[in-house]
Short mmCIF file of C-alpha atoms and ligand atoms in Angstrom, two decimals:
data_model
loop_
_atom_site.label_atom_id
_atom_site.label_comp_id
_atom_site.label_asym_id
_atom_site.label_seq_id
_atom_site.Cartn_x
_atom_site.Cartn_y
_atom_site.Cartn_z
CA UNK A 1 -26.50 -16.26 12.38
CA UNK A 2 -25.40 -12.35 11.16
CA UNK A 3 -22.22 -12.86 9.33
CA UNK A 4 -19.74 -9.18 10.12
CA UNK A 5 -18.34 -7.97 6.76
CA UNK A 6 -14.77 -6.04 6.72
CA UNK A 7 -15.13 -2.30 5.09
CA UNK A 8 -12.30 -0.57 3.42
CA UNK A 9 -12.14 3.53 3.46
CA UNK A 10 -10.01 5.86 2.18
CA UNK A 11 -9.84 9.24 4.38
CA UNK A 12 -9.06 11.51 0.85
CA UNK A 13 -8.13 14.47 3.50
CA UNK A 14 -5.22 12.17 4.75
CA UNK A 15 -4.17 10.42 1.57
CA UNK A 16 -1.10 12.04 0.29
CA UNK A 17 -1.09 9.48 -2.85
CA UNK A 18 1.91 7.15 -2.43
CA UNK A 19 0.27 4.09 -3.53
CA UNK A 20 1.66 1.94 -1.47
CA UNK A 21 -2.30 0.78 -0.67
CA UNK A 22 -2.59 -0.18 -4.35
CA UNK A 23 0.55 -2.04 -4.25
CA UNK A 24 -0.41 -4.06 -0.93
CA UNK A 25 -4.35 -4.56 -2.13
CA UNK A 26 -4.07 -4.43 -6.08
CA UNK A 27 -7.43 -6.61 -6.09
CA UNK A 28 -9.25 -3.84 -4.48
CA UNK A 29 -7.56 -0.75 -5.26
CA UNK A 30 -5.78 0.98 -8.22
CA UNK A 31 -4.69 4.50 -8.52
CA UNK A 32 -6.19 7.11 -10.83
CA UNK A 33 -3.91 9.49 -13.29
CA UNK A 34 -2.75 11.83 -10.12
CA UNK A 35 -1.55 8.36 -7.71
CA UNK A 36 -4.95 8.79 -5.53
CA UNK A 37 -6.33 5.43 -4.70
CA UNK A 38 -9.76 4.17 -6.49
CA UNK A 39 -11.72 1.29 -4.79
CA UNK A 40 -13.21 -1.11 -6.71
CA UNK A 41 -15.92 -1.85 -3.90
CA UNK A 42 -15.80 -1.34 -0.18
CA UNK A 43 -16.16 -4.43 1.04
CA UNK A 44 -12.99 -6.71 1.92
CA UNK A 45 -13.78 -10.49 1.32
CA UNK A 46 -13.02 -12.96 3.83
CA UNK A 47 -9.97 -14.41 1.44
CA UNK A 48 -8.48 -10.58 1.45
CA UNK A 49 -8.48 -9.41 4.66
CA UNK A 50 -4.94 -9.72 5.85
CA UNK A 51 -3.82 -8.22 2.55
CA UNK A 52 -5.71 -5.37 3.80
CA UNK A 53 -4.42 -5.15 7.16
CA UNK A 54 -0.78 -4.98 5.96
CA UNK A 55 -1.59 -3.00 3.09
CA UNK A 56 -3.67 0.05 5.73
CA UNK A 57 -0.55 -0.95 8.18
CA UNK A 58 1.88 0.27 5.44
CA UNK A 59 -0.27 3.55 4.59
CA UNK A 60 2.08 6.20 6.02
CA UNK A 61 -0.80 9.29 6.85
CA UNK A 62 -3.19 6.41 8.36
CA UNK A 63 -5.56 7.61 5.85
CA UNK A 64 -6.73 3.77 4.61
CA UNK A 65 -8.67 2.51 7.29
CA UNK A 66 -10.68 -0.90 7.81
CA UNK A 67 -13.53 -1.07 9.85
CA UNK A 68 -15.83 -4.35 10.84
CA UNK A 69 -19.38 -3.95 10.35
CA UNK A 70 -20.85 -6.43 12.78
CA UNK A 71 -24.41 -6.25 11.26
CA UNK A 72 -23.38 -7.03 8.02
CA UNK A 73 -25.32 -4.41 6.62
S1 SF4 B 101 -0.99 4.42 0.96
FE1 SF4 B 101 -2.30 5.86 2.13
S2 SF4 B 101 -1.59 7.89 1.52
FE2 SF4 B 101 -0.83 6.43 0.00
S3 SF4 B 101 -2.36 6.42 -1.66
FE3 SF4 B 101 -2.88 4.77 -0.23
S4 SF4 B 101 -4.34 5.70 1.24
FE4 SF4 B 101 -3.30 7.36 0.18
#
Protein backbone atom coordinates (compact mmCIF):
# COMPACT_ATOMS: atom_id res chain seq x y z
CA UNK A 1 0.00 0.00 0.00
CA UNK A 2 1.79 3.70 -1.05
CA UNK A 3 1.21 5.83 1.93
CA UNK A 4 0.64 10.02 0.37
CA UNK A 5 2.84 12.37 2.47
CA UNK A 6 1.63 16.20 3.00
CA UNK A 7 4.45 18.84 1.64
CA UNK A 8 4.80 22.28 3.00
CA UNK A 9 6.22 25.26 0.58
CA UNK A 10 6.88 28.58 1.01
CA UNK A 11 6.42 30.74 -2.37
CA UNK A 12 9.47 33.43 -1.08
CA UNK A 13 8.10 35.75 -4.15
CA UNK A 14 4.70 35.95 -2.21
CA UNK A 15 5.84 35.94 1.39
CA UNK A 16 5.72 39.40 2.69
CA UNK A 17 7.10 38.09 6.26
CA UNK A 18 4.27 38.46 8.79
CA UNK A 19 4.83 35.34 10.58
CA UNK A 20 1.73 34.47 11.19
CA UNK A 21 2.87 30.78 9.52
CA UNK A 22 5.41 30.47 12.34
CA UNK A 23 2.91 31.32 14.86
CA UNK A 24 0.20 28.72 13.48
CA UNK A 25 3.07 25.83 12.72
CA UNK A 26 5.92 26.71 15.33
CA UNK A 27 6.95 22.86 15.07
CA UNK A 28 7.79 23.30 11.51
CA UNK A 29 8.60 26.77 10.95
CA UNK A 30 10.49 29.68 12.66
CA UNK A 31 11.43 32.96 11.24
CA UNK A 32 14.96 34.12 10.47
CA UNK A 33 16.44 37.75 11.69
CA UNK A 34 14.32 39.72 8.78
CA UNK A 35 10.55 37.73 9.87
CA UNK A 36 10.96 35.34 6.61
CA UNK A 37 9.83 31.89 7.44
CA UNK A 38 12.58 28.90 7.76
CA UNK A 39 11.30 25.25 7.47
CA UNK A 40 12.65 22.82 9.46
CA UNK A 41 11.76 19.99 6.81
CA UNK A 42 9.11 19.86 4.16
CA UNK A 43 7.24 17.25 5.06
CA UNK A 44 3.98 17.70 7.35
CA UNK A 45 3.44 14.58 9.64
CA UNK A 46 0.22 12.98 9.86
CA UNK A 47 -0.21 14.44 13.70
CA UNK A 48 0.41 18.17 12.09
CA UNK A 49 -1.56 18.50 9.31
CA UNK A 50 -4.51 20.55 10.38
CA UNK A 51 -2.09 22.89 12.14
CA UNK A 52 -0.92 23.39 8.73
CA UNK A 53 -4.04 23.93 7.02
CA UNK A 54 -5.08 26.75 9.40
CA UNK A 55 -1.75 28.03 9.69
CA UNK A 56 -1.43 28.33 5.17
CA UNK A 57 -5.35 29.41 5.65
CA UNK A 58 -4.18 32.37 7.83
CA UNK A 59 -1.14 33.33 5.39
CA UNK A 60 -2.49 36.60 3.97
CA UNK A 61 -0.37 36.65 0.23
CA UNK A 62 -1.27 32.73 -0.13
CA UNK A 63 2.36 32.33 -0.34
CA UNK A 64 2.48 29.00 2.23
CA UNK A 65 1.07 26.36 0.34
CA UNK A 66 0.51 22.48 1.12
CA UNK A 67 0.48 20.07 -1.44
CA UNK A 68 -0.22 16.02 -1.18
CA UNK A 69 2.24 13.92 -2.76
CA UNK A 70 0.30 10.78 -3.53
CA UNK A 71 3.46 8.67 -4.32
CA UNK A 72 5.02 9.35 -1.27
CA UNK A 73 8.12 10.06 -2.85
S1 LIG B 1 2.30 34.00 6.88
FE1 LIG B 1 2.68 33.93 4.65
S2 LIG B 1 3.51 35.95 4.15
FE2 LIG B 1 3.68 35.68 6.37
S3 LIG B 1 5.76 34.86 6.74
FE3 LIG B 1 4.35 33.12 6.56
S4 LIG B 1 4.41 32.54 4.37
FE4 LIG B 1 5.26 34.60 4.54
Amino acid sequence: MTKSRTLLRIDPIGCRAHGLCAEGLPELIHLDEWGYPVLRGDEVPPSLVAEARRAAAACPTLAMRLRRDPAGQ
